[in-house]
XYZ file of C-alpha atoms in Angstrom:
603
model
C 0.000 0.000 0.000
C 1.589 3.595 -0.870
C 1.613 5.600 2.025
C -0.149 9.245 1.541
C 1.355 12.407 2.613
C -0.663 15.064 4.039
C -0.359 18.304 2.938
C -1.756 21.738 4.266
C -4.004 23.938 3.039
C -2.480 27.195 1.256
C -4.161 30.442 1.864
C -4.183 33.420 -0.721
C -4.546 36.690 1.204
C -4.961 38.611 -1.731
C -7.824 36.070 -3.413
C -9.205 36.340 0.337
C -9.202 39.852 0.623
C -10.755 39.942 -3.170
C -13.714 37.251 -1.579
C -14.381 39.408 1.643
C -14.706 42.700 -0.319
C -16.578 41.740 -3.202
C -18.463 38.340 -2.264
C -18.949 38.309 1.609
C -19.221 41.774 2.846
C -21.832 44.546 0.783
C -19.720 46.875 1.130
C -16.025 48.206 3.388
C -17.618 49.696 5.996
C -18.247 46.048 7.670
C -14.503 46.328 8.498
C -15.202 49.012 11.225
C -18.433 46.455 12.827
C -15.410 43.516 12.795
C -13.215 45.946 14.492
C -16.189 46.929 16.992
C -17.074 43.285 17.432
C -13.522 42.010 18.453
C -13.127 44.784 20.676
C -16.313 43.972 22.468
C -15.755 40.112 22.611
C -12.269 41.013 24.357
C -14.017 42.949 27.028
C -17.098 40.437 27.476
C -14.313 37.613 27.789
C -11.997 39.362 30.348
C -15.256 40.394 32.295
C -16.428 36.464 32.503
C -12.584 35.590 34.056
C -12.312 39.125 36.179
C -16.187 40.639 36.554
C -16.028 44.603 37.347
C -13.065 45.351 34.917
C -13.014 48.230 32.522
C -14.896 48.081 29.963
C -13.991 50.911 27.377
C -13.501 50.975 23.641
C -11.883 54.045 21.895
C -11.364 54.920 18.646
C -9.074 57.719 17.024
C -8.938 58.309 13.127
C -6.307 60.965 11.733
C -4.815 61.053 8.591
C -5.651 57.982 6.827
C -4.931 55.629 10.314
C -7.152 54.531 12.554
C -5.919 53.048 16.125
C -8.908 51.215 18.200
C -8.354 50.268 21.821
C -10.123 48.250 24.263
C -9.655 46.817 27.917
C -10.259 43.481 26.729
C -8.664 40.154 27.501
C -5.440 40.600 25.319
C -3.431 38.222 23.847
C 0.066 36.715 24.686
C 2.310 35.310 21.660
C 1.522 32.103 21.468
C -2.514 33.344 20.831
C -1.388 35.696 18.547
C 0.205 32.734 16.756
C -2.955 30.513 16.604
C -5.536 33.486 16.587
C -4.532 36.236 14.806
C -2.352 34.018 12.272
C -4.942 31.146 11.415
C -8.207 32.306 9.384
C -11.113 30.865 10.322
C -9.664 30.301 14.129
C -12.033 31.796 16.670
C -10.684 33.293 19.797
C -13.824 32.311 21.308
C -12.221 28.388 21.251
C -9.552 29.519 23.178
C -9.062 27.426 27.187
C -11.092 28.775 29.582
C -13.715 30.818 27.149
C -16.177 28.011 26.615
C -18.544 29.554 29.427
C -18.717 32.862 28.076
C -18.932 31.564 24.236
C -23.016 32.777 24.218
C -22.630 36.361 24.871
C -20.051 36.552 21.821
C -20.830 38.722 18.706
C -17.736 37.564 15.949
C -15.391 35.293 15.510
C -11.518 36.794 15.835
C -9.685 35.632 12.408
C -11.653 35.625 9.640
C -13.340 39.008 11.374
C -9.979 41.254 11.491
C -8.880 40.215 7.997
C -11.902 42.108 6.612
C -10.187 45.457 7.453
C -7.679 44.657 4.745
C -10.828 45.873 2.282
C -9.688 49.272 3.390
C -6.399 48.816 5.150
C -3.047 48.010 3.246
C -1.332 47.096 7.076
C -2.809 46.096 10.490
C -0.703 46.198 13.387
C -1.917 44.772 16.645
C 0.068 45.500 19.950
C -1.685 44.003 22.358
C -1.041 42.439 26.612
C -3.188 39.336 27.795
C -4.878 40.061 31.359
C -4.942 36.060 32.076
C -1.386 36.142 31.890
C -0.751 39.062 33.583
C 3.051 38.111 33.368
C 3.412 37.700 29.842
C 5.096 40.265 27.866
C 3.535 43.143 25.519
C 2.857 41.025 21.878
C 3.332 43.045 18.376
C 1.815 41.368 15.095
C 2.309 43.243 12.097
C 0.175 41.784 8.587
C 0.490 43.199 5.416
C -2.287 42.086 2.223
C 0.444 40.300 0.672
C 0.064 37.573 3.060
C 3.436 38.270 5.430
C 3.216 38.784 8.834
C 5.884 39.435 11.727
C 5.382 38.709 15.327
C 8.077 40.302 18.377
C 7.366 40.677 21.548
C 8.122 44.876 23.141
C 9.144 46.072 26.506
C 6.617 46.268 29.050
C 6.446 50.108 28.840
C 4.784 49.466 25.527
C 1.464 48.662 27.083
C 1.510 48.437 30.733
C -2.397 47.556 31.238
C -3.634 44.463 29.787
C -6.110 45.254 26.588
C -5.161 45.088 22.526
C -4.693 48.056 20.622
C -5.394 47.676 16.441
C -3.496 50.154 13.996
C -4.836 49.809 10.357
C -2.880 51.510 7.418
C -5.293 52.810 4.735
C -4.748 51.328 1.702
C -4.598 53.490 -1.785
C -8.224 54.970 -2.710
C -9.482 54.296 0.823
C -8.623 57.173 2.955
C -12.058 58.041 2.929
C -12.842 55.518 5.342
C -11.013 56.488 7.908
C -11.306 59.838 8.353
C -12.882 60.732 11.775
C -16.086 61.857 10.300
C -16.740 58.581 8.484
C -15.633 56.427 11.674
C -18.048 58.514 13.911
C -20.934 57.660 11.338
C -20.068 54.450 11.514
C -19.346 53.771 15.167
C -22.665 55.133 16.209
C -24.929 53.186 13.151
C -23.180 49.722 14.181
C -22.604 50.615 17.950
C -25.150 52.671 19.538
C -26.498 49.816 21.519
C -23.412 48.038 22.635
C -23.106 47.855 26.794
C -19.852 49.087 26.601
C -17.640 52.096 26.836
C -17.115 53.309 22.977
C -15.914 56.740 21.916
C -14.629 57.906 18.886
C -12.112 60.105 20.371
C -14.008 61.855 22.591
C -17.371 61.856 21.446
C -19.829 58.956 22.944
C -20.986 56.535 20.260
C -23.374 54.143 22.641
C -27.110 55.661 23.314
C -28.342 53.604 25.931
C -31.175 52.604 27.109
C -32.306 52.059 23.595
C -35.392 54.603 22.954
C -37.660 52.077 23.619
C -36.383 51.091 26.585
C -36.216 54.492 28.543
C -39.053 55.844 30.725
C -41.157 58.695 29.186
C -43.060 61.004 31.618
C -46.237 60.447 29.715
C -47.333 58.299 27.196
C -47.843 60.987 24.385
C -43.949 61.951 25.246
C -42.888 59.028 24.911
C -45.134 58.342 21.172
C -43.169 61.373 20.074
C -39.777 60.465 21.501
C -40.414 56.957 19.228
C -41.365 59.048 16.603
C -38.252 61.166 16.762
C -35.984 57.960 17.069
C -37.542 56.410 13.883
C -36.970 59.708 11.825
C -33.262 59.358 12.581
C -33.208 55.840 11.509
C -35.752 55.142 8.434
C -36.682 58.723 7.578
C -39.793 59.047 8.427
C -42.949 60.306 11.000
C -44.812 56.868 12.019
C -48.150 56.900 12.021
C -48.040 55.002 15.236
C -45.089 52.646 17.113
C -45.790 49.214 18.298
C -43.498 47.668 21.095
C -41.763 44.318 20.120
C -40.396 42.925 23.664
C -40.796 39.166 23.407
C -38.203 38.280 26.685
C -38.857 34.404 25.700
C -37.531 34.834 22.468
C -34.712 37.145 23.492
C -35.822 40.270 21.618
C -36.746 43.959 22.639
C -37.418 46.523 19.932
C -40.278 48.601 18.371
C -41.926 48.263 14.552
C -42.750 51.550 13.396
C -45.720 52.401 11.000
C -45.037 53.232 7.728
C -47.581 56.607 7.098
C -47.944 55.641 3.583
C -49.367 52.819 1.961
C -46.675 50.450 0.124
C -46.648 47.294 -2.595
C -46.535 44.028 -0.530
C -44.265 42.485 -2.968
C -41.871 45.777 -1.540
C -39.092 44.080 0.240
C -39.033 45.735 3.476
C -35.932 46.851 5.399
C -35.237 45.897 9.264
C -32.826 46.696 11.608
C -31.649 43.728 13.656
C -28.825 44.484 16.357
C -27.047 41.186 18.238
C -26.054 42.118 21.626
C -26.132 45.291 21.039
C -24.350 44.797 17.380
C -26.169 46.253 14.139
C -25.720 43.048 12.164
C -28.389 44.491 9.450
C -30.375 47.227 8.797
C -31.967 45.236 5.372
C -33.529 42.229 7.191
C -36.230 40.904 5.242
C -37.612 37.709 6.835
C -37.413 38.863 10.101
C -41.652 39.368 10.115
C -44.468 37.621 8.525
C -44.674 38.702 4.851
C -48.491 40.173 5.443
C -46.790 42.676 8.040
C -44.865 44.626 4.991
C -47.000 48.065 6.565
C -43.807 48.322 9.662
C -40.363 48.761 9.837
C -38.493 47.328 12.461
C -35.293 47.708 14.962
C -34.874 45.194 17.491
C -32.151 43.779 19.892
C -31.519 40.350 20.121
C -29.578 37.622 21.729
C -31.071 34.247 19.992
C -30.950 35.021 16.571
C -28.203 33.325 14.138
C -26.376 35.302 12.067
C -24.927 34.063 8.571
C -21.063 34.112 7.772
C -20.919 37.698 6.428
C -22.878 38.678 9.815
C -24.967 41.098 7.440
C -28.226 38.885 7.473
C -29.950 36.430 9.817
C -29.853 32.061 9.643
C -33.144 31.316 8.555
C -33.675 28.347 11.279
C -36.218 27.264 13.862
C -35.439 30.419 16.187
C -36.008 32.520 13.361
C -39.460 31.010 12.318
C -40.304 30.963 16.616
C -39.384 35.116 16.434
C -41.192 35.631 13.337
C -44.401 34.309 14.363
C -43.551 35.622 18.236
C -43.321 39.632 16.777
C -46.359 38.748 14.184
C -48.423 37.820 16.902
C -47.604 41.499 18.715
C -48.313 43.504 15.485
C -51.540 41.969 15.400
C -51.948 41.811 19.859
C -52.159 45.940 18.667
C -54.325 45.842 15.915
C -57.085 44.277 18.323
C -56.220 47.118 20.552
C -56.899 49.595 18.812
C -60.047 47.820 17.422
C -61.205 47.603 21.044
C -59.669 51.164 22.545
C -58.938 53.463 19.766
C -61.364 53.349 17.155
C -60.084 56.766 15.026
C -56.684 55.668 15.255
C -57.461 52.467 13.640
C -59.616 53.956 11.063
C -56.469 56.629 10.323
C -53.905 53.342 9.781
C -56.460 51.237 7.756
C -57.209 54.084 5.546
C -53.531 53.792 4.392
C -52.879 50.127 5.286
C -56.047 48.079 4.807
C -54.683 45.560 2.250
C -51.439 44.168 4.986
C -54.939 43.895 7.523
C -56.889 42.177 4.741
C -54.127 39.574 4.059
C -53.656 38.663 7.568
C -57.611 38.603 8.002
C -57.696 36.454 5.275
C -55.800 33.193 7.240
C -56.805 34.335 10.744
C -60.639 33.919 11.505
C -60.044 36.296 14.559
C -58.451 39.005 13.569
C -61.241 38.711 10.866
C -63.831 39.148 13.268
C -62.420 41.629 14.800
C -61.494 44.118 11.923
C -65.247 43.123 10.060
C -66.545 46.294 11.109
C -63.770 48.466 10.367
C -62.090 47.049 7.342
C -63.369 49.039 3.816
C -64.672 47.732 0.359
C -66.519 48.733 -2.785
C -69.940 48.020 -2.684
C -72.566 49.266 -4.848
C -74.394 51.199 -1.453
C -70.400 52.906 -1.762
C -67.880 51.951 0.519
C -68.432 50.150 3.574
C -67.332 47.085 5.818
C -68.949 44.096 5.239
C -70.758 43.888 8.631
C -72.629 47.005 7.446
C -73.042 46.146 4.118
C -74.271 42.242 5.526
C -76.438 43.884 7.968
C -78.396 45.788 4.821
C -78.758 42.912 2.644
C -80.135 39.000 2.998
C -77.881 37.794 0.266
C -74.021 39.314 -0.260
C -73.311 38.970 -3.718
C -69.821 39.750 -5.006
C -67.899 39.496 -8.326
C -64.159 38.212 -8.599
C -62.688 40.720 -11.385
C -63.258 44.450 -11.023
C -64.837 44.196 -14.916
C -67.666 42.393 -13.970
C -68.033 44.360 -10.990
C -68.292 47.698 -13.216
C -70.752 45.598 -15.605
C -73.024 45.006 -13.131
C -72.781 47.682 -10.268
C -75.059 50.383 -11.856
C -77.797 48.124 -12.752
C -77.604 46.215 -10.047
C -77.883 49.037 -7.422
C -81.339 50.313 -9.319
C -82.304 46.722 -8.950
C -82.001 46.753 -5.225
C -79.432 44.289 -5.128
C -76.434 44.866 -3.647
C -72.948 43.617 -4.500
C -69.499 43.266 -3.174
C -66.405 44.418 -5.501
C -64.177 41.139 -5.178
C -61.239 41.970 -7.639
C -59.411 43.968 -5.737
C -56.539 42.024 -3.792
C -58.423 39.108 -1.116
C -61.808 41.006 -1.279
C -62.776 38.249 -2.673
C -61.596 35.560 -0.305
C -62.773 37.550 2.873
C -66.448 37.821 1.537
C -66.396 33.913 1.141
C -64.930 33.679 4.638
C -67.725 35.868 5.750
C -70.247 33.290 6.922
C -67.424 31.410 8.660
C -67.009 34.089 11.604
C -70.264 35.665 10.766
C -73.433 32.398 10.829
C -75.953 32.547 8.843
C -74.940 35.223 6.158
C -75.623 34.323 2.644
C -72.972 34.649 0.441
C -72.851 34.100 -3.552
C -71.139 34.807 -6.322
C -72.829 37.370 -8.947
C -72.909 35.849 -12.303
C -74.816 37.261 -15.468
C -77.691 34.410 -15.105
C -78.530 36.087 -11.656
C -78.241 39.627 -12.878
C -80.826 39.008 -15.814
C -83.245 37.342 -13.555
C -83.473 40.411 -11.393
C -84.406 42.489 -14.594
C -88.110 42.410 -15.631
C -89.367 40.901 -18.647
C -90.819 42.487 -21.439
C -94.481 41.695 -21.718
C -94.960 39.108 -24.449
C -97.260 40.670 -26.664
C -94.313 43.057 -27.159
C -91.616 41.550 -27.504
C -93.489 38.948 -30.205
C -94.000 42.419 -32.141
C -90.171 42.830 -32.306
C -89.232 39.291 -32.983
C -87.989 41.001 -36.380
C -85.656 43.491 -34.885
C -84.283 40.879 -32.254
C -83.712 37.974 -34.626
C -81.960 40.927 -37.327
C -79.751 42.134 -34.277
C -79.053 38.432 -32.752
C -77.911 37.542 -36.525
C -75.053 40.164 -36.812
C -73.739 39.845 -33.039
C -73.559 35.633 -33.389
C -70.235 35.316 -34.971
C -69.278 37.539 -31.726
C -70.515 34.988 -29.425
C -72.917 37.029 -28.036
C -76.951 36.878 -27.412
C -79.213 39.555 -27.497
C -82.368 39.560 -24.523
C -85.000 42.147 -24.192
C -85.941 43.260 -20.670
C -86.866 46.410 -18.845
C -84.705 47.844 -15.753
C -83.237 50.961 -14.515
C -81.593 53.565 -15.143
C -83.441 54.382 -17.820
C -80.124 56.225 -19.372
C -78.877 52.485 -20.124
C -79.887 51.296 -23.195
C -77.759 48.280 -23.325
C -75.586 46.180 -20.861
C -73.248 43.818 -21.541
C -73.093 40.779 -19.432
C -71.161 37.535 -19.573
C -69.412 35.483 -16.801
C -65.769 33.772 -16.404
C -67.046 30.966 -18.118
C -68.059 32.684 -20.961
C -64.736 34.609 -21.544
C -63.174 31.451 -21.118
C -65.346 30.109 -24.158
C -65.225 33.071 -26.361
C -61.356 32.816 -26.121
C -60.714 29.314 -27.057
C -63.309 30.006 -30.134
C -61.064 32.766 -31.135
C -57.895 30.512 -30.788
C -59.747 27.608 -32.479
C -60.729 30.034 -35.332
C -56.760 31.146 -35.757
C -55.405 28.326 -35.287
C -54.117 25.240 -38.195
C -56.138 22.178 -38.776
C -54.319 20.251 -36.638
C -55.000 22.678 -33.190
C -58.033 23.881 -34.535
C -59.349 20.191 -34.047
C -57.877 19.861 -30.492
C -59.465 23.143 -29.512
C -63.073 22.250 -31.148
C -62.969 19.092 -29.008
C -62.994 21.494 -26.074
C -65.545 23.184 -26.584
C -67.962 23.819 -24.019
C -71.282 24.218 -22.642
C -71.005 27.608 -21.099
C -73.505 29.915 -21.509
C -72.444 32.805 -23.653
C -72.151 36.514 -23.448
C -75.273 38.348 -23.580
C -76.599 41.917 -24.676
C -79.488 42.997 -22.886
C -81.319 45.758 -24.287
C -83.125 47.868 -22.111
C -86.523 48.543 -23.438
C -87.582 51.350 -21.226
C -84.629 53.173 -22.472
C -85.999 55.569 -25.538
C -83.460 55.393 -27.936
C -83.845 51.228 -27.803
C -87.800 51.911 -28.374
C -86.705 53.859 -31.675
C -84.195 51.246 -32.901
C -86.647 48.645 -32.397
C -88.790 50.438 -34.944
C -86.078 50.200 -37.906
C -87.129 47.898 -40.648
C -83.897 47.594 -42.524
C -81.883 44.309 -41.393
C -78.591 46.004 -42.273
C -79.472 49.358 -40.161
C -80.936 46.764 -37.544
C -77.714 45.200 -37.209
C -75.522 48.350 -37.329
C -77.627 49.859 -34.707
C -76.949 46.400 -32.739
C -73.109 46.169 -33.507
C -73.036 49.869 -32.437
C -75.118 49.173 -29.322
C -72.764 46.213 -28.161
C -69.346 48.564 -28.612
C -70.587 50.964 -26.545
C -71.982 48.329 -24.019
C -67.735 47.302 -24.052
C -66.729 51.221 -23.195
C -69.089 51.269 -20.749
C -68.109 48.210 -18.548
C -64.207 49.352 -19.506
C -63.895 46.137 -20.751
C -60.574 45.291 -22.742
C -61.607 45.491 -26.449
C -60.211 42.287 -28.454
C -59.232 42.929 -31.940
C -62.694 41.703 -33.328
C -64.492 44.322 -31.366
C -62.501 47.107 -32.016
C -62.820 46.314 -36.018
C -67.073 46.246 -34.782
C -66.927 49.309 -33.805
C -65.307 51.128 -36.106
C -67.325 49.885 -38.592
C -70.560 50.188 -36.933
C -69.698 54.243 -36.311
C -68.838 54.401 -40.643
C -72.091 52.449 -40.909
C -74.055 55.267 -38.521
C -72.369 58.126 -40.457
C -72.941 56.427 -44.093
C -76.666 56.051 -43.007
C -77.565 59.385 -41.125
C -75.487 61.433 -44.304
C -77.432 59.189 -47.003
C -80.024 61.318 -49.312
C -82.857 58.323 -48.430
C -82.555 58.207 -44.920
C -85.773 59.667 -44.431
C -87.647 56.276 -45.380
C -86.094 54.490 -42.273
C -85.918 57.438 -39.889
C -87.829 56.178 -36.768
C -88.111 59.982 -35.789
């Protein structure tokens, strides 16, 4: 058997660097968060081995350096060796740490190599308080890969703690200028429990805002208010609080004051102990909740490699539902306590309620009165509008709603517009939180039986003009009926039903098409009742058409009649009906300009 030799593993800094910058990290300014972090994980592991220890962090930026020091654990040479010198090598597995591992924010290696995205050298001089003994440590990396280590006197650093110098590299000055670090410190940092200046000039803000006491509760609703201008840019229409100790988060959501798209990814701010990891979390709340913007604090949440989004695991899904069920704990607060503030939120936000309502039989009860639709007695909640009527009917597609509404409303019957996003799906859930309402969809059988028919006598007298106008509208797949309704300002109305659109469709497909589809389509066909032009004989101009004797004018008139039934129910014109009318409005012209129009004038 050949023996194998094992070999080692052989890093390029430079293809690293290239990774972290361009892959990992979204952009440099992560390296100041890695600095931050280490800084922070020194002090929280000297404080587990010697409690009541300093606990500072300072920062000071001049002329394209930066030095950051803290009053952490240190290191002695042989860490710096295993730490600082091995990527992906944790300090957080070094003896004696294992305790304190939880309350950790980064991981040592991998972490201070990011600042080579801005620095060309990083120079750590740094004194290990567990080995109190142990000589001052220098380690010196440049982005080529090369490192030195040397021990100094002890008049280098006489307190225990690590000090970090970076180097900026060519075109990145800009990032270390004191300005820049300030921003920086205080957007990654403000809620760290530790000491941290940037030179002189505090960068934590603790308690968080939503953890300080207010001397009322309006001054504390505009201190909230205040606080989420400075972070998302705007005025909230209201704040909810997200403390949910069980899952180890405290924070606030903050209501947008303007409606949005729920397909709009939204944009949270999630700090780890006290560490901005994100401020573009996206699945850190249920995707009907899209109408808040969040910043919490947390201590159970995973973070991925880069440390710039969250682990999408069980603790995750347990938070998401946990601050999901708060957002809607308020909702039925303000449904029970605050009735104008509620109305102010769903005028701007009903559709995020309306989803939510739509899977939760609850929180559907509870919004029924308040939440809005378009009904044809104008806009109202369902419980009113179910409270007015025996039988809710509602269409699916806001077409068929515009066919319908006017006639129906003369009619006395009322109806529900269902094509607006889950309208539909709430009005079916209806009788499920609300017993014994009758719910049904409107189609165009139910809508013609609620017209009244044309006494028989007349309409036998204009079998003529019917079976003229029913002639020229059959290749269009559409019926003409004679009845009698209000307004009287309608002469026609076009009605048809999903069905029927389905139909007329695959007839127009099966008339394009070759032999070979044509015969698949045909085979289709179905039994669906077809569109329908109802003719309103009440109406004065229909009583005047109905008097033409000319077929051709009959079915002009009729072609003419249908096309302006389309406009009126703003129904998409195909190709076939936009031909119609054309021709039907040359036809009108030809006829009213024509030197024997007299003869068929039914003036």
């Amino acid at each position: 058997m050949n023996s194998q030799t094992p070999h080692t593993f052989q890093v390029d800094l430079r293809g690293l660097v290239d990774l972290l910058s361009h892959h990992l990290y979204s952009s440099p300014k992560v390296y100041l968060r890695e600095l931050l972090q280490n800084a922070v994980d020194a002090i929280t592991a000297r404080r587990a081995e010697q409690p009541g220890t300093p606990a500072t962090v300072r920062l000071h930026a001049a002329a394209g350096s930066l030095r950051v020091e803290d009053s952490g654990i240190g290191l002695t040479e042989s860490d710096v060796h295993s730490l600082l010198a091995t990527i992906g090598r944790s300090s957080k597995r070094g003896e004696g740490l294992e305790a304190a591992r939880a309350d950790f924010l980064g991981q040592f290696g991998i972490g201070l190599l990011a600042c080579f995205v801005v620095a060309e050298r990083i120079r750590v001089v740094s004194r290990s308080a567990r080995t109190p003994d142990a000589p001052p440590v220098e380690w010196t990396a440049r982005d080529d890969g090369s490192y030195t280590v040397r021990t100094l006197p002890d008049e280098a650093r006489a307190e225990p703690g690590t000090t970090v110098y970076l180097q900026a590299r060519a075109g990145a000055a800009d990032w270390l200028t004191e300005e820049r670090v300030l921003s920086l410190a205080r957007d990654f940092g403000s809620l760290l429990p530790y000491d941290v200046r940037v030179g002189d000039t505090p960068v934590t803000e603790l308690p968080a805002a939503w953890s300080r006491t207010y001397p009322s509760p309006a001054a504390r609703r505009v201190a909230l208010a205040r606080h989420c201008h400075e972070l998302f840019g705007f005025t909230p229409l209201d704040s909810i609080d997200l403390d949910v100790p069980l899952a180890g988060v405290r924070g606030v959501a903050h209501v947008l004051p303007q409606a949005v798209s729920p397909a709009q990814r939204a944009g949270h701010r999630v700090h780890l102990k006290g560490m901005l990891l994100t401020d573009r979390a996206e699945q850190l709340l249920p995707d009907w909740a899209f109408f808040v913007r969040c910043v919490i604090d947390t201590d159970s949440l995973r973070p991925t490699a880069s440390r710039e989004s969250l682990y999408e695991d069980e603790t995750l899904a347990a938070v998401r539902e946990a601050l999901g069920e708060r957002i809607r704990e308020w909702l039925t607060s303000l449904a029970a306590g605050d009735p104008e503030r509620l109305a102010a939120f769903l005028s701007v936000h009903h559709l995020g309620v309306k989803s939510l309502a739509r899977h939760d039989k609850e929180m559907l009860r509870t919004m029924l009165p308040w939440l809005p639709f378009e009904t044809t007695d104008g806009r109202l909640s369902l419980e009113e509008f179910a409270q007015r009527h025996p039988v809710v009917h509602f269409t699916r597609t806001v077409e068929e709603y515009r066919q319908v509404a006017p006639i129906a409303s003369a009619q006395g019957v009322g109806v529900v517009n269902g094509g607006y996003t889950y309208d539909a799906d709430l009005v079916e859930a209806l009788p499920s939180v609300r017993p014994g309402t009758a719910v049904s969809e409107l189609d165009a059988d139910t809508v013609t039986a609620h017209l009244d028919a044309v006494d028989p006598a007349a309409e036998l007298a204009l079998a003529g003009f019917l079976s003229a106008a029913r002639a020229r509208l059959d290749p269009l797949g559409c019926d003409v009926v004679l009845r009698a309704f209000h307004p009287l300002t309608v002469p026609a109305l076009h009605l048809d039903d999903r069905a029927a659109r389905h139909e007329q469709a695959r007839a127009d497909a099966e008339a394009q098409a070759d032999d070979l589809w044509s015969g698949i389509l045909g085979s289709l066909r179905g039994s669906a009742p077809r569109a329908r032009l109802v003719l309103n004989h009440l109406n004065p101009l229909i009583r005047r058409i109905s008097s033409l004797a000319d077929p051709e004018l009959i079915g002009t008139a009729a072609e003419a009649l249908y096309g302006q039934a389309l406009l009126m129910a703003q129904r998409p014109l195909r190709p076939a009906d936009s031909a119609l009318l054309n021709r039907s409005f040359i036809g009108l012209l030809e006829w009213a300009t024509h030197p024997g129009t007299g003869k068929d004038d039914p003036r």
